[in-house]
PDB file of C-alpha atoms and ligand atoms in Angstrom:
ATOM      1  CA  MET U   1       0.000   0.000   0.000  1.00  0.00           C
ATOM      2  CA  LYS U   2       2.781   2.372   1.013  1.00  0.00           C
ATOM      3  CA  VAL U   3       4.615   1.527  -2.218  1.00  0.00           C
ATOM      4  CA  LEU U   4       1.521   2.263  -4.327  1.00  0.00           C
ATOM      5  CA  VAL U   5       1.060   5.634  -2.680  1.00  0.00           C
ATOM      6  CA  ALA U   6       4.715   6.446  -3.284  1.00  0.00           C
ATOM      7  CA  ILE U   7       4.398   5.487  -6.970  1.00  0.00           C
ATOM      8  CA  ALA U   8       1.249   7.572  -7.365  1.00  0.00           C
ATOM      9  CA  ALA U   9       3.097  10.552  -5.886  1.00  0.00           C
ATOM     10  CA  LEU U  10       5.978  10.051  -8.310  1.00  0.00           C
ATOM     11  CA  VAL U  11       3.659   9.865 -11.325  1.00  0.00           C
ATOM     12  CA  THR U  12       1.910  13.074 -10.238  1.00  0.00           C
ATOM     13  CA  ALA U  13       5.239  14.872  -9.855  1.00  0.00           C
ATOM     14  CA  ALA U  14       6.510  13.679 -13.254  1.00  0.00           C
ATOM     15  CA  SER U  15       3.433  14.848 -15.154  1.00  0.00           C
ATOM     16  CA  ALA U  16       3.031  18.092 -13.208  1.00  0.00           C
ATOM     17  CA  ASP U  17       2.052  21.004 -15.373  1.00  0.00           C
ATOM     18  CA  CYS U  18       4.105  24.112 -15.407  1.00  0.00           C
ATOM     19  CA  THR U  19       1.486  26.718 -14.526  1.00  0.00           C
ATOM     20  CA  ARG U  20       1.542  30.480 -14.744  1.00  0.00           C
ATOM     21  CA  GLU U  21       0.799  30.700 -11.012  1.00  0.00           C
ATOM     22  CA  SER U  22       3.669  28.425 -10.008  1.00  0.00           C
ATOM     23  CA  LEU U  23       6.108  30.237 -12.327  1.00  0.00           C
ATOM     24  CA  LEU U  24       5.152  33.633 -10.912  1.00  0.00           C
ATOM     25  CA  ALA U  25       5.328  32.267  -7.353  1.00  0.00           C
ATOM     26  CA  SER U  26       8.864  31.050  -8.000  1.00  0.00           C
ATOM     27  CA  ALA U  27       9.799  34.404  -9.594  1.00  0.00           C
ATOM     28  CA  GLN U  28       8.507  36.031  -6.404  1.00  0.00           C
ATOM     29  CA  THR U  29      10.990  33.989  -4.325  1.00  0.00           C
ATOM     30  CA  TYR U  30      13.744  35.469  -6.524  1.00  0.00           C
ATOM     31  CA  ILE U  31      12.385  38.999  -5.986  1.00  0.00           C
ATOM     32  CA  ASP U  32      12.235  38.434  -2.221  1.00  0.00           C
ATOM     33  CA  ALA U  33      15.792  37.066  -2.250  1.00  0.00           C
ATOM     34  CA  GLN U  34      17.004  40.125  -4.169  1.00  0.00           C
ATOM     35  CA  LYS U  35      15.338  42.528  -1.730  1.00  0.00           C
ATOM     36  CA  ALA U  36      16.888  40.636   1.187  1.00  0.00           C
ATOM     37  CA  GLY U  37      20.290  40.093  -0.430  1.00  0.00           C
ATOM     38  CA  SER U  38      20.022  36.492   0.648  1.00  0.00           C
ATOM     39  CA  THR U  39      19.555  33.274  -1.305  1.00  0.00           C
ATOM     40  CA  THR U  40      18.456  31.128   1.643  1.00  0.00           C
ATOM     41  CA  GLY U  41      14.778  31.302   0.607  1.00  0.00           C
ATOM     42  CA  LEU U  42      15.466  30.027  -2.933  1.00  0.00           C
ATOM     43  CA  LYS U  43      14.770  26.369  -3.727  1.00  0.00           C
ATOM     44  CA  LEU U  44      17.600  25.468  -6.081  1.00  0.00           C
ATOM     45  CA  SER U  45      17.809  22.169  -7.966  1.00  0.00           C
ATOM     46  CA  SER U  46      20.835  19.870  -7.653  1.00  0.00           C
ATOM     47  CA  SER U  47      21.987  20.954 -11.142  1.00  0.00           C
ATOM     48  CA  PHE U  48      21.444  24.668 -10.425  1.00  0.00           C
ATOM     49  CA  LYS U  49      23.460  27.251 -12.323  1.00  0.00           C
ATOM     50  CA  TYR U  50      23.768  30.993 -11.927  1.00  0.00           C
ATOM     51  CA  GLN U  51      24.734  33.164 -14.859  1.00  0.00           C
ATOM     52  CA  GLN U  52      25.322  36.933 -14.791  1.00  0.00           C
ATOM     53  CA  ASN U  53      26.035  38.942 -17.925  1.00  0.00           C
ATOM     54  CA  ASN U  54      26.470  35.756 -19.951  1.00  0.00           C
ATOM     55  CA  LYS U  55      29.033  34.207 -17.629  1.00  0.00           C
ATOM     56  CA  GLU U  56      28.536  31.439 -15.108  1.00  0.00           C
ATOM     57  CA  ARG U  57      29.578  32.277 -11.566  1.00  0.00           C
ATOM     58  CA  ALA U  58      28.718  31.349  -7.987  1.00  0.00           C
ATOM     59  CA  ILE U  59      25.348  32.745  -6.930  1.00  0.00           C
ATOM     60  CA  SER U  60      27.098  34.069  -3.820  1.00  0.00           C
ATOM     61  CA  ALA U  61      29.332  36.188  -6.083  1.00  0.00           C
ATOM     62  CA  GLY U  62      26.436  37.832  -7.931  1.00  0.00           C
ATOM     63  CA  LEU U  63      23.764  40.494  -7.417  1.00  0.00           C
ATOM     64  CA  LEU U  64      21.711  38.289  -5.086  1.00  0.00           C
ATOM     65  CA  ALA U  65      24.374  38.624  -2.386  1.00  0.00           C
ATOM     66  CA  THR U  66      23.459  42.289  -1.901  1.00  0.00           C
ATOM     67  CA  PRO U  67      20.068  43.715  -0.897  1.00  0.00           C
ATOM     68  CA  TYR U  68      18.572  46.244  -3.300  1.00  0.00           C
ATOM     69  CA  LYS U  69      15.538  48.455  -2.896  1.00  0.00           C
ATOM     70  CA  LEU U  70      13.417  47.624  -5.922  1.00  0.00           C
ATOM     71  CA  ASP U  71      11.587  50.630  -7.351  1.00  0.00           C
ATOM     72  CA  LEU U  72       9.894  48.620 -10.106  1.00  0.00           C
ATOM     73  CA  VAL U  73       9.399  44.883 -10.569  1.00  0.00           C
ATOM     74  CA  ARG U  74       7.442  43.072 -13.262  1.00  0.00           C
ATOM     75  CA  SER U  75       7.346  39.396 -14.189  1.00  0.00           C
ATOM     76  CA  THR U  76       6.067  37.377 -17.148  1.00  0.00           C
ATOM     77  CA  ALA U  77       5.628  33.618 -17.503  1.00  0.00           C
ATOM     78  CA  ASP U  78       6.235  31.042 -20.239  1.00  0.00           C
ATOM     79  CA  THR U  79       4.358  27.830 -19.453  1.00  0.00           C
ATOM     80  CA  VAL U  80       5.721  25.962 -22.490  1.00  0.00           C
ATOM     81  CA  ALA U  81       9.426  26.606 -21.786  1.00  0.00           C
ATOM     82  CA  CYS U  82       8.671  26.540 -18.029  1.00  0.00           C
ATOM     83  CA  ALA U  83      10.498  29.803 -17.479  1.00  0.00           C
ATOM     84  CA  SER U  84       9.822  33.300 -16.206  1.00  0.00           C
ATOM     85  CA  TYR U  85      11.239  36.730 -16.889  1.00  0.00           C
ATOM     86  CA  THR U  86      11.559  39.410 -14.228  1.00  0.00           C
ATOM     87  CA  MET U  87      12.649  42.963 -14.802  1.00  0.00           C
ATOM     88  CA  TRP U  88      13.660  45.099 -11.850  1.00  0.00           C
ATOM     89  CA  ILE U  89      14.953  48.610 -11.427  1.00  0.00           C
ATOM     90  CA  SER U  90      16.785  49.949  -8.412  1.00  0.00           C
ATOM     91  CA  ALA U  91      17.248  53.662  -9.008  1.00  0.00           C
ATOM     92  CA  SER U  92      17.553  55.151  -5.555  1.00  0.00           C
ATOM     93  CA  GLY U  93      20.639  53.498  -4.056  1.00  0.00           C
ATOM     94  CA  SER U  94      24.306  54.394  -4.427  1.00  0.00           C
ATOM     95  CA  LYS U  95      24.698  51.604  -7.009  1.00  0.00           C
ATOM     96  CA  PRO U  96      21.723  51.798  -9.413  1.00  0.00           C
ATOM     97  CA  TYR U  97      20.742  48.803 -11.533  1.00  0.00           C
ATOM     98  CA  VAL U  98      18.368  47.851 -14.339  1.00  0.00           C
ATOM     99  CA  VAL U  99      18.151  44.062 -14.501  1.00  0.00           C
ATOM    100  CA  GLY U 100      16.485  41.399 -16.636  1.00  0.00           C
ATOM    101  CA  THR U 101      16.413  37.861 -15.218  1.00  0.00           C
ATOM    102  CA  GLN U 102      15.161  34.647 -16.778  1.00  0.00           C
ATOM    103  CA  ILE U 103      14.492  31.746 -14.411  1.00  0.00           C
ATOM    104  CA  ARG U 104      14.251  28.184 -15.757  1.00  0.00           C
ATOM    105  CA  HIS U 105      12.831  24.997 -14.273  1.00  0.00           C
ATOM    106  CA  ASP U 106      13.950  21.639 -15.638  1.00  0.00           C
ATOM    107  CA  GLY U 107      11.320  18.953 -16.297  1.00  0.00           C
ATOM    108  CA  ASN U 108       8.398  21.345 -15.725  1.00  0.00           C
ATOM    109  CA  ASP U 109       9.146  21.218 -12.011  1.00  0.00           C
ATOM    110  CA  THR U 110       8.597  24.697 -10.594  1.00  0.00           C
ATOM    111  CA  SER U 111       9.282  23.504  -7.046  1.00  0.00           C
ATOM    112  CA  THR U 112      12.983  24.043  -7.774  1.00  0.00           C
ATOM    113  CA  ILE U 113      14.981  26.485  -9.910  1.00  0.00           C
ATOM    114  CA  SER U 114      17.575  25.101 -12.334  1.00  0.00           C
ATOM    115  CA  LEU U 115      18.878  28.353 -13.824  1.00  0.00           C
ATOM    116  CA  ILE U 116      18.960  32.025 -12.851  1.00  0.00           C
ATOM    117  CA  ASP U 117      20.144  33.915 -15.915  1.00  0.00           C
ATOM    118  CA  THR U 118      20.656  37.655 -15.361  1.00  0.00           C
ATOM    119  CA  VAL U 119      21.610  40.572 -17.574  1.00  0.00           C
ATOM    120  CA  ALA U 120      22.424  43.539 -15.354  1.00  0.00           C
ATOM    121  CA  ALA U 121      23.254  47.092 -16.394  1.00  0.00           C
ATOM    122  CA  THR U 122      24.665  49.745 -14.107  1.00  0.00           C
ATOM    123  CA  THR U 123      26.433  53.113 -14.226  1.00  0.00           C
ATOM    124  CA  GLY U 124      28.669  53.288 -17.284  1.00  0.00           C
ATOM    125  CA  ASP U 125      26.688  50.752 -19.332  1.00  0.00           C
ATOM    126  CA  LEU U 126      24.970  51.615 -22.617  1.00  0.00           C
ATOM    127  CA  PHE U 127      22.578  54.628 -22.285  1.00  0.00           C
ATOM    128  CA  PHE U 128      22.395  53.930 -18.553  1.00  0.00           C
ATOM    129  CA  ASN U 129      20.314  56.124 -16.270  1.00  0.00           C
ATOM    130  CA  ALA U 130      18.091  54.060 -13.966  1.00  0.00           C
ATOM    131  CA  SER U 131      15.875  56.910 -12.751  1.00  0.00           C
ATOM    132  CA  LYS U 132      15.185  58.023 -16.307  1.00  0.00           C
ATOM    133  CA  THR U 133      14.389  54.439 -17.385  1.00  0.00           C
ATOM    134  CA  LEU U 134      12.155  54.051 -14.322  1.00  0.00           C
ATOM    135  CA  GLY U 135      10.255  57.223 -15.243  1.00  0.00           C
ATOM    136  CA  TYR U 136       9.446  55.915 -18.722  1.00  0.00           C
ATOM    137  CA  ILE U 137       8.585  52.356 -17.740  1.00  0.00           C
ATOM    138  CA  GLN U 138       6.388  53.318 -14.773  1.00  0.00           C
ATOM    139  CA  LYS U 139       4.033  55.062 -17.218  1.00  0.00           C
ATOM    140  CA  GLU U 140       3.535  51.948 -19.364  1.00  0.00           C
ATOM    141  CA  ASP U 141       0.475  49.708 -19.213  1.00  0.00           C
ATOM    142  CA  TRP U 142       1.508  46.094 -18.603  1.00  0.00           C
ATOM    143  CA  THR U 143      -1.881  44.809 -17.462  1.00  0.00           C
ATOM    144  CA  PRO U 144      -2.617  41.381 -18.941  1.00  0.00           C
ATOM    145  CA  ILE U 145      -4.342  41.465 -22.313  1.00  0.00           C
ATOM    146  CA  ASN U 146      -8.052  41.174 -21.544  1.00  0.00           C
ATOM    147  CA  LYS U 147      -9.312  39.716 -24.801  1.00  0.00           C
ATOM    148  CA  THR U 148      -8.056  36.434 -26.222  1.00  0.00           C
ATOM    149  CA  GLU U 149      -8.295  37.831 -29.760  1.00  0.00           C
ATOM    150  CA  SER U 150      -5.829  40.619 -28.833  1.00  0.00           C
ATOM    151  CA  MET U 151      -3.198  38.136 -27.600  1.00  0.00           C
ATOM    152  CA  PRO U 152      -0.368  37.467 -30.031  1.00  0.00           C
ATOM    153  CA  SER U 153       0.515  33.848 -30.778  1.00  0.00           C
ATOM    154  CA  ARG U 154       3.684  32.282 -29.477  1.00  0.00           C
ATOM    155  CA  GLU U 155       4.906  32.019 -33.084  1.00  0.00           C
ATOM    156  CA  LEU U 156       4.375  35.739 -33.745  1.00  0.00           C
ATOM    157  CA  LEU U 157       6.162  36.714 -30.517  1.00  0.00           C
ATOM    158  CA  LYS U 158       9.160  34.531 -31.350  1.00  0.00           C
ATOM    159  CA  LYS U 159       9.241  35.920 -34.893  1.00  0.00           C
ATOM    160  CA  VAL U 160       9.133  39.542 -33.708  1.00  0.00           C
ATOM    161  CA  GLY U 161      11.856  38.903 -31.096  1.00  0.00           C
ATOM    162  CA  ASP U 162      14.107  37.292 -33.688  1.00  0.00           C
ATOM    163  CA  ALA U 163      13.405  39.884 -36.401  1.00  0.00           C
ATOM    164  CA  TYR U 164      14.284  42.660 -33.951  1.00  0.00           C
ATOM    165  CA  LEU U 165      17.663  41.115 -33.155  1.00  0.00           C
ATOM    166  CA  ASP U 166      18.224  40.409 -36.866  1.00  0.00           C
ATOM    167  CA  MET U 167      17.918  44.084 -37.879  1.00  0.00           C
ATOM    168  CA  TRP U 168      21.664  44.640 -37.535  1.00  0.00           C
ATOM    169  CA  THR U 169      22.539  41.841 -39.969  1.00  0.00           C
ATOM    170  CA  ASP U 170      19.459  41.564 -42.210  1.00  0.00           C
ATOM    171  CA  SER U 171      18.511  44.674 -44.195  1.00  0.00           C
ATOM    172  CA  LYS U 172      14.905  43.441 -44.565  1.00  0.00           C
ATOM    173  CA  ALA U 173      14.244  42.559 -40.907  1.00  0.00           C
ATOM    174  CA  ALA U 174      13.103  46.034 -39.752  1.00  0.00           C
ATOM    175  CA  ASP U 175      10.339  46.178 -42.364  1.00  0.00           C
ATOM    176  CA  SER U 176       9.073  42.706 -41.421  1.00  0.00           C
ATOM    177  CA  ILE U 177       8.116  43.878 -37.904  1.00  0.00           C
ATOM    178  CA  PRO U 178       4.506  45.055 -37.345  1.00  0.00           C
ATOM    179  CA  TRP U 179       5.200  48.430 -35.644  1.00  0.00           C
ATOM    180  CA  GLY U 180       2.308  49.966 -33.731  1.00  0.00           C
ATOM    181  CA  THR U 181       1.589  53.646 -34.335  1.00  0.00           C
ATOM    182  CA  GLU U 182       1.857  54.517 -30.618  1.00  0.00           C
ATOM    183  CA  CYS U 183       4.812  52.283 -29.943  1.00  0.00           C
ATOM    184  CA  GLU U 184       7.512  53.328 -27.457  1.00  0.00           C
ATOM    185  CA  ARG U 185      11.120  52.179 -27.330  1.00  0.00           C
ATOM    186  CA  VAL U 186      13.189  52.498 -24.157  1.00  0.00           C
ATOM    187  CA  GLU U 187      16.794  51.479 -24.860  1.00  0.00           C
ATOM    188  CA  GLY U 188      18.639  51.841 -21.607  1.00  0.00           C
ATOM    189  CA  SER U 189      17.309  55.321 -20.779  1.00  0.00           C
ATOM    190  CA  GLN U 190      16.996  56.461 -24.395  1.00  0.00           C
ATOM    191  CA  TYR U 191      13.388  57.040 -25.464  1.00  0.00           C
ATOM    192  CA  THR U 192      12.034  56.857 -29.040  1.00  0.00           C
ATOM    193  CA  SER U 193       8.412  57.160 -30.158  1.00  0.00           C
ATOM    194  CA  PRO U 194       6.992  56.038 -32.501  1.00  0.00           C
ATOM    195  CA  CYS U 195       9.392  53.145 -32.161  1.00  0.00           C
ATOM    196  CA  GLY U 196       9.434  52.086 -35.819  1.00  0.00           C
ATOM    197  CA  GLN U 197      11.717  54.984 -36.769  1.00  0.00           C
ATOM    198  CA  SER U 198      15.533  55.293 -36.991  1.00  0.00           C
ATOM    199  CA  LEU U 199      16.173  51.563 -37.146  1.00  0.00           C
ATOM    200  CA  PRO U 200      19.196  49.659 -38.439  1.00  0.00           C
ATOM    201  CA  HIS U 201      18.931  48.000 -41.859  1.00  0.00           C
ATOM    202  CA  GLY U 202      21.782  45.513 -41.802  1.00  0.00           C
ATOM    203  CA  GLY U 203      25.438  46.492 -41.874  1.00  0.00           C
ATOM    204  CA  SER U 204      26.963  43.904 -39.561  1.00  0.00           C
ATOM    205  CA  SER U 205      28.032  40.410 -40.584  1.00  0.00           C
ATOM    206  CA  LYS U 206      27.811  39.018 -37.028  1.00  0.00           C
ATOM    207  CA  PRO U 207      24.342  37.825 -35.969  1.00  0.00           C
ATOM    208  CA  ASN U 208      23.317  38.475 -32.370  1.00  0.00           C
ATOM    209  CA  GLY U 209      23.817  35.102 -30.698  1.00  0.00           C
ATOM    210  CA  MET U 210      23.169  33.065 -27.534  1.00  0.00           C
ATOM    211  CA  ARG U 211      19.411  33.800 -27.709  1.00  0.00           C
ATOM    212  CA  ARG U 212      17.289  32.611 -24.761  1.00  0.00           C
ATOM    213  CA  TYR U 213      13.525  33.227 -24.892  1.00  0.00           C
ATOM    214  CA  VAL U 214      10.685  33.744 -22.430  1.00  0.00           C
ATOM    215  CA  ILE U 215       7.410  34.008 -24.349  1.00  0.00           C
ATOM    216  CA  ASP U 216       4.169  35.043 -22.618  1.00  0.00           C
ATOM    217  CA  GLU U 217       0.978  35.253 -24.696  1.00  0.00           C
ATOM    218  CA  VAL U 218      -1.059  36.575 -21.746  1.00  0.00           C
ATOM    219  CA  THR U 219       0.977  39.779 -21.473  1.00  0.00           C
ATOM    220  CA  GLY U 220       1.774  39.574 -25.194  1.00  0.00           C
ATOM    221  CA  SER U 221       5.503  39.759 -24.613  1.00  0.00           C
ATOM    222  CA  VAL U 222       8.767  38.103 -25.495  1.00  0.00           C
ATOM    223  CA  ASP U 223      12.066  38.597 -23.711  1.00  0.00           C
ATOM    224  CA  VAL U 224      15.251  37.500 -25.429  1.00  0.00           C
ATOM    225  CA  LEU U 225      18.515  37.427 -23.538  1.00  0.00           C
ATOM    226  CA  CYS U 226      21.438  37.345 -25.942  1.00  0.00           C
ATOM    227  CA  GLN U 227      24.952  38.400 -26.718  1.00  0.00           C
ATOM    228  CA  PHE U 228      24.867  41.486 -28.904  1.00  0.00           C
ATOM    229  CA  ASP U 229      27.551  40.234 -31.267  1.00  0.00           C
ATOM    230  CA  SER U 230      26.640  42.559 -34.144  1.00  0.00           C
ATOM    231  CA  LEU U 231      28.119  45.489 -32.198  1.00  0.00           C
ATOM    232  CA  GLY U 232      30.555  43.694 -29.904  1.00  0.00           C
ATOM    233  CA  THR U 233      30.038  40.951 -27.330  1.00  0.00           C
ATOM    234  CA  MET U 234      27.623  42.804 -25.095  1.00  0.00           C
ATOM    235  CA  PRO U 235      25.274  40.899 -22.751  1.00  0.00           C
ATOM    236  CA  ASP U 236      21.773  42.107 -23.616  1.00  0.00           C
ATOM    237  CA  SER U 237      18.058  41.766 -22.931  1.00  0.00           C
ATOM    238  CA  HIS U 238      15.419  42.773 -25.487  1.00  0.00           C
ATOM    239  CA  GLU U 239      11.798  42.695 -24.338  1.00  0.00           C
ATOM    240  CA  ILE U 240       8.970  43.412 -26.754  1.00  0.00           C
ATOM    241  CA  ARG U 241       5.237  43.713 -26.091  1.00  0.00           C
ATOM    242  CA  VAL U 242       2.734  43.077 -28.899  1.00  0.00           C
ATOM    243  CA  ILE U 243      -0.964  44.001 -28.642  1.00  0.00           C
ATOM    244  CA  ASP U 244      -3.543  43.450 -31.407  1.00  0.00           C
ATOM    245  CA  GLY U 245      -0.737  42.174 -33.638  1.00  0.00           C
ATOM    246  CA  LYS U 246       1.363  45.361 -33.332  1.00  0.00           C
ATOM    247  CA  VAL U 247       4.475  46.212 -31.346  1.00  0.00           C
ATOM    248  CA  LYS U 248       3.591  48.446 -28.385  1.00  0.00           C
ATOM    249  CA  TYR U 249       6.768  48.558 -26.241  1.00  0.00           C
ATOM    250  CA  VAL U 250      10.435  47.703 -26.655  1.00  0.00           C
ATOM    251  CA  HIS U 251      12.896  47.644 -23.731  1.00  0.00           C
ATOM    252  CA  THR U 252      16.583  46.983 -23.897  1.00  0.00           C
ATOM    253  CA  ILE U 253      19.096  46.370 -21.103  1.00  0.00           C
ATOM    254  CA  THR U 254      22.668  46.232 -22.343  1.00  0.00           C
ATOM    255  CA  ALA U 255      25.868  45.701 -20.376  1.00  0.00           C
ATOM    256  CA  LEU U 256      29.175  46.577 -21.986  1.00  0.00           C
ATOM    257  CA  LYS U 257      31.137  43.588 -20.697  1.00  0.00           C
ATOM    258  CA  VAL U 258      30.649  39.837 -20.306  1.00  0.00           C
ATOM    259  CA  GLY U 259      30.877  38.576 -16.711  1.00  0.00           C
TER     260      GLY U 259
HETATM  261  C1  LIG L   1       5.848  20.867 -19.826  1.00  0.00           C
HETATM  262  O1  LIG L   1       4.522  21.327 -19.889  1.00  0.00           O
HETATM  263  C2  LIG L   1       4.158  21.856 -21.143  1.00  0.00           C
HETATM  264  C3  LIG L   1       2.797  22.505 -21.023  1.00  0.00           C
HETATM  265  O2  LIG L   1       1.946  21.791 -20.180  1.00  0.00           O
HETATM  266  C4  LIG L   1       4.245  20.743 -22.184  1.00  0.00           C
HETATM  267  O3  LIG L   1       3.954  21.264 -23.440  1.00  0.00           O
HETATM  268  C5  LIG L   1       5.669  20.162 -22.180  1.00  0.00           C
HETATM  269  O4  LIG L   1       5.744  19.059 -23.055  1.00  0.00           O
HETATM  270  C6  LIG L   1       6.094  19.739 -20.798  1.00  0.00           C
HETATM  271  N1  LIG L   1       7.520  19.430 -20.819  1.00  0.00           N
HETATM  272  C7  LIG L   1       8.058  18.429 -20.089  1.00  0.00           C
HETATM  273  C8  LIG L   1       9.546  18.292 -20.183  1.00  0.00           C
HETATM  274  O5  LIG L   1       7.398  17.657 -19.411  1.00  0.00           O
HETATM  275  C1  LIG L   2      19.555  60.776 -15.090  1.00  0.00           C
HETATM  276  O1  LIG L   2      18.448  61.438 -15.648  1.00  0.00           O
HETATM  277  C2  LIG L   2      17.865  62.372 -14.758  1.00  0.00           C
HETATM  278  C3  LIG L   2      16.532  62.797 -15.359  1.00  0.00           C
HETATM  279  O2  LIG L   2      16.667  63.161 -16.685  1.00  0.00           O
HETATM  280  C4  LIG L   2      18.853  63.505 -14.536  1.00  0.00           C
HETATM  281  O3  LIG L   2      18.299  64.464 -13.663  1.00  0.00           O
HETATM  282  C5  LIG L   2      20.110  62.916 -13.921  1.00  0.00           C
HETATM  283  O4  LIG L   2      21.109  63.912 -13.799  1.00  0.00           O
HETATM  284  C6  LIG L   2      20.658  61.768 -14.758  1.00  0.00           C
HETATM  285  N1  LIG L   2      21.680  61.087 -13.997  1.00  0.00           N
HETATM  286  C7  LIG L   2      22.891  60.902 -14.477  1.00  0.00           C
HETATM  287  C8  LIG L   2      23.837  60.162 -13.580  1.00  0.00           C
HETATM  288  O5  LIG L   2      23.230  61.262 -15.576  1.00  0.00           O
HETATM  289  C1  LIG L   3      -7.528  45.605 -19.657  1.00  0.00           C
HETATM  290  O1  LIG L   3      -8.679  46.188 -19.073  1.00  0.00           O
HETATM  291  C2  LIG L   3      -8.407  47.190 -18.130  1.00  0.00           C
HETATM  292  C3  LIG L   3      -9.720  47.601 -17.460  1.00  0.00           C
HETATM  293  O2  LIG L   3     -10.700  47.839 -18.433  1.00  0.00           O
HETATM  294  C4  LIG L   3      -7.713  48.371 -18.842  1.00  0.00           C
HETATM  295  O3  LIG L   3      -7.410  49.396 -17.924  1.00  0.00           O
HETATM  296  C5  LIG L   3      -6.430  47.861 -19.468  1.00  0.00           C
HETATM  297  O4  LIG L   3      -5.809  48.891 -20.214  1.00  0.00           O
HETATM  298  C6  LIG L   3      -6.693  46.664 -20.378  1.00  0.00           C
HETATM  299  N1  LIG L   3      -5.406  46.125 -20.781  1.00  0.00           N
HETATM  300  C7  LIG L   3      -5.044  45.911 -22.027  1.00  0.00           C
HETATM  301  C8  LIG L   3      -3.661  45.463 -22.265  1.00  0.00           C
HETATM  302  O5  LIG L   3      -5.814  46.045 -22.965  1.00  0.00           O
END
């Protein structure tokens, strides 16, 4: 009897769904850890890895070892990849940060975290000014899309994320993106609206590589962490929101150096 119960428990665990709620709950443990500057509340898997600015390092040697006051936090969830994306801004302290973090869970098991993958920009990084970025992003509407027909498909989100990163190497990529008329682009702290103007049309022979995706149809967003190889080897996060089939917001976080 005991054995049967144990087997039933195993089967349930193995076929567990990766839900939006459990992904966001796990992302919240990361947010709490960052506010506390302590990783003791994080449930890490036995194969856990921590990566910061595209380089693996000990979690104790990264941002989570220091408490930060978070002035803005927002998370999205990808139930197919079983991953979440959290953006946070700390503008008020002596060391300001704008951070994009993807969290991954192996085997659809959100009870533990297998990867924390962070791109972090601070003073001196590309177009960096955390309070300016905060001012722009606070005004945006990131409420979930209310109507199913306004939600972009996973395929469209992936396509838009890839086309955006391809603009530096593919002269046709910019024109393949469905720009919204009231679209806003916040690159570091640099603001452009409408966002479909002054875009690159090829010019580099090095595609932006190391792409990692978090795709969320409910908020209509894709975040791609990558290495911005077309302009150097810069660790980078590009997040794009699509509503009614058109791009509404673009955010970029770019660090100048790996590691
Ligand atoms: C995880 O769950 C998703 C959605 O329920 C499913 O599509 C996927 O195949 C599952 N992956 C694994 C490794 O079980
Ligand atoms: C950041 O931007 C704000 C608002 O535009 C400005 O007042 C401030 O001086 C800037 N900070 C730095 C370090 O450039
Ligand atoms: C969803 O509905 C609320 C309340 O009507 C509205 O304020 C919000 O802008 C809507 N969100 C989107 C993304 O359409």
